[in-house]
PDB file of C-alpha atoms in Angstrom:
ATOM      1  CA  MET A   1      15.276 -24.373 -25.088  1.00 70.00           C
ATOM      2  CA  ALA A   2      14.093 -20.810 -24.517  1.00 73.00           C
ATOM      3  CA  ALA A   3      15.070 -18.934 -21.387  1.00 72.00           C
ATOM      4  CA  PRO A   4      12.332 -18.673 -18.750  1.00 73.00           C
ATOM      5  CA  PRO A   5      10.336 -15.436 -18.819  1.00 74.00           C
ATOM      6  CA  THR A   6      11.538 -12.661 -16.563  1.00 85.00           C
ATOM      7  CA  LEU A   7       9.957  -9.709 -14.819  1.00 89.00           C
ATOM      8  CA  ALA A   8      10.842  -7.640 -17.896  1.00 93.00           C
ATOM      9  CA  ASP A   9       8.561  -9.862 -20.002  1.00 94.00           C
ATOM     10  CA  LEU A  10       5.412  -9.141 -17.966  1.00 94.00           C
ATOM     11  CA  THR A  11       2.946  -6.637 -19.338  1.00 96.00           C
ATOM     12  CA  MET A  12       2.559  -3.545 -17.212  1.00 97.00           C
ATOM     13  CA  ALA A  13      -0.966  -4.724 -16.303  1.00 96.00           C
ATOM     14  CA  GLU A  14       0.391  -8.113 -15.187  1.00 94.00           C
ATOM     15  CA  LEU A  15       3.074  -6.357 -13.153  1.00 94.00           C
ATOM     16  CA  MET A  16       0.579  -4.160 -11.312  1.00 94.00           C
ATOM     17  CA  SER A  17      -1.996  -6.917 -10.772  1.00 93.00           C
ATOM     18  CA  GLY A  18      -1.694  -7.968  -7.148  1.00 84.00           C
ATOM     19  CA  ARG A  19       1.445  -5.888  -6.622  1.00 89.00           C
ATOM     20  CA  PRO A  20       0.247  -2.473  -5.397  1.00 91.00           C
ATOM     21  CA  ALA A  21       3.707  -1.706  -3.990  1.00 94.00           C
ATOM     22  CA  VAL A  22       5.093  -1.247  -7.514  1.00 94.00           C
ATOM     23  CA  VAL A  23       2.720   1.616  -8.396  1.00 95.00           C
ATOM     24  CA  PRO A  24       4.698   4.307  -6.508  1.00 96.00           C
ATOM     25  CA  VAL A  25       7.865   3.048  -8.233  1.00 96.00           C
ATOM     26  CA  LEU A  26       6.224   3.485 -11.627  1.00 96.00           C
ATOM     27  CA  LEU A  27       5.113   7.000 -10.747  1.00 95.00           C
ATOM     28  CA  ARG A  28       8.533   7.908  -9.317  1.00 96.00           C
ATOM     29  CA  HIS A  29      10.112   6.862 -12.616  1.00 96.00           C
ATOM     30  CA  GLY A  30       7.629   9.043 -14.508  1.00 95.00           C
ATOM     31  CA  LEU A  31       5.451   6.263 -15.917  1.00 94.00           C
ATOM     32  CA  ALA A  32       1.705   6.774 -16.157  1.00 90.00           C
ATOM     33  CA  CYS A  33       0.928   3.049 -16.392  1.00 88.00           C
ATOM     34  CA  PRO A  34      -1.815   2.897 -13.761  1.00 88.00           C
ATOM     35  CA  GLY A  35      -4.913   3.619 -15.805  1.00 88.00           C
ATOM     36  CA  CYS A  36      -3.091   3.659 -19.157  1.00 91.00           C
ATOM     37  CA  ALA A  37      -4.819   1.922 -22.063  1.00 94.00           C
ATOM     38  CA  MET A  38      -1.470   0.414 -23.170  1.00 95.00           C
ATOM     39  CA  ALA A  39      -0.776  -1.320 -19.822  1.00 96.00           C
ATOM     40  CA  PRO A  40      -2.262  -4.665 -20.966  1.00 97.00           C
ATOM     41  CA  PHE A  41      -0.082  -4.662 -24.085  1.00 97.00           C
ATOM     42  CA  MET A  42       3.256  -3.037 -23.184  1.00 97.00           C
ATOM     43  CA  THR A  43       5.885  -5.109 -21.387  1.00 97.00           C
ATOM     44  CA  VAL A  44       8.054  -3.816 -18.582  1.00 97.00           C
ATOM     45  CA  ARG A  45      11.024  -3.950 -20.984  1.00 97.00           C
ATOM     46  CA  GLU A  46       9.143  -1.920 -23.623  1.00 98.00           C
ATOM     47  CA  ALA A  47       8.015   0.638 -21.045  1.00 97.00           C
ATOM     48  CA  ALA A  48      11.572   1.093 -19.779  1.00 97.00           C
ATOM     49  CA  GLU A  49      12.767   1.628 -23.343  1.00 97.00           C
ATOM     50  CA  ALA A  50       9.921   4.026 -24.175  1.00 96.00           C
ATOM     51  CA  TYR A  51      10.642   6.120 -21.076  1.00 96.00           C
ATOM     52  CA  GLY A  52      14.435   5.995 -21.452  1.00 97.00           C
ATOM     53  CA  LEU A  53      15.000   4.038 -18.241  1.00 97.00           C
ATOM     54  CA  GLU A  54      17.962   1.781 -17.538  1.00 97.00           C
ATOM     55  CA  LEU A  55      16.276  -1.632 -17.472  1.00 96.00           C
ATOM     56  CA  ASP A  56      18.350  -3.239 -14.703  1.00 94.00           C
ATOM     57  CA  VAL A  57      17.871  -0.276 -12.361  1.00 95.00           C
ATOM     58  CA  PHE A  58      14.136  -0.151 -13.090  1.00 96.00           C
ATOM     59  CA  LEU A  59      13.727  -3.909 -12.542  1.00 94.00           C
ATOM     60  CA  GLY A  60      15.696  -3.708  -9.307  1.00 92.00           C
ATOM     61  CA  ASP A  61      13.480  -0.913  -8.012  1.00 94.00           C
ATOM     62  CA  LEU A  62      10.334  -2.862  -8.917  1.00 94.00           C
ATOM     63  CA  ALA A  63      11.589  -6.050  -7.269  1.00 90.00           C
ATOM     64  CA  ALA A  64      12.690  -4.181  -4.133  1.00 92.00           C
ATOM     65  CA  ALA A  65       9.310  -2.474  -3.819  1.00 91.00           C
ATOM     66  CA  ASP A  66       7.627  -5.855  -3.944  1.00 80.00           C
ATOM     67  CA  GLY A  67      10.009  -7.237  -1.299  1.00 80.00           C
ATOM     68  CA  ARG A  68      11.831  -9.556  -3.679  1.00 68.00           C
ATOM     69  CA  THR A  69      15.308  -9.897  -5.109  1.00 57.00           C
ATOM     70  CA  GLY A  70      16.211 -10.740  -8.672  1.00 58.00           C
ATOM     71  CA  HIS A  71      14.323 -10.300 -11.895  1.00 57.00           C
ATOM     72  CA  SER A  72      12.743 -13.684 -12.570  1.00 55.00           C
ATOM     73  CA  ILE A  73       8.999 -14.168 -12.483  1.00 54.00           C
ATOM     74  CA  GLU A  74       9.588 -16.993 -10.021  1.00 49.00           C
ATOM     75  CA  THR A  75      11.370 -14.535  -7.710  1.00 46.00           C
ATOM     76  CA  VAL A  76       8.809 -11.763  -8.231  1.00 44.00           C
ATOM     77  CA  SER A  77       5.871 -14.113  -8.371  1.00 44.00           C
ATOM     78  CA  THR A  78       2.227 -14.405  -7.542  1.00 41.00           C
ATOM     79  CA  GLU A  79       3.084 -14.948  -3.855  1.00 44.00           C
ATOM     80  CA  SER A  80       1.850 -11.426  -3.109  1.00 42.00           C
ATOM     81  CA  ARG A  81      -1.452 -11.943  -4.902  1.00 39.00           C
TER      82      ARG A  81
END
């Protein structure tokens, strides 16, 4: 059985949808995802790799900005939408 999807598996567009608190985190890390044409296609994991970010640190910052802990989609969920 496959592992459940995590925050890292969301596309950047999915991440930002309903989670405005993550946008400043993206900008602080040097990502231009808000308004980027690749946001619907690039996952959080791929963006971290493309920008040379340490994935666990990046995920932690995103989760903290959204008032959550952990990296699962269930933990960082649609509750804020």
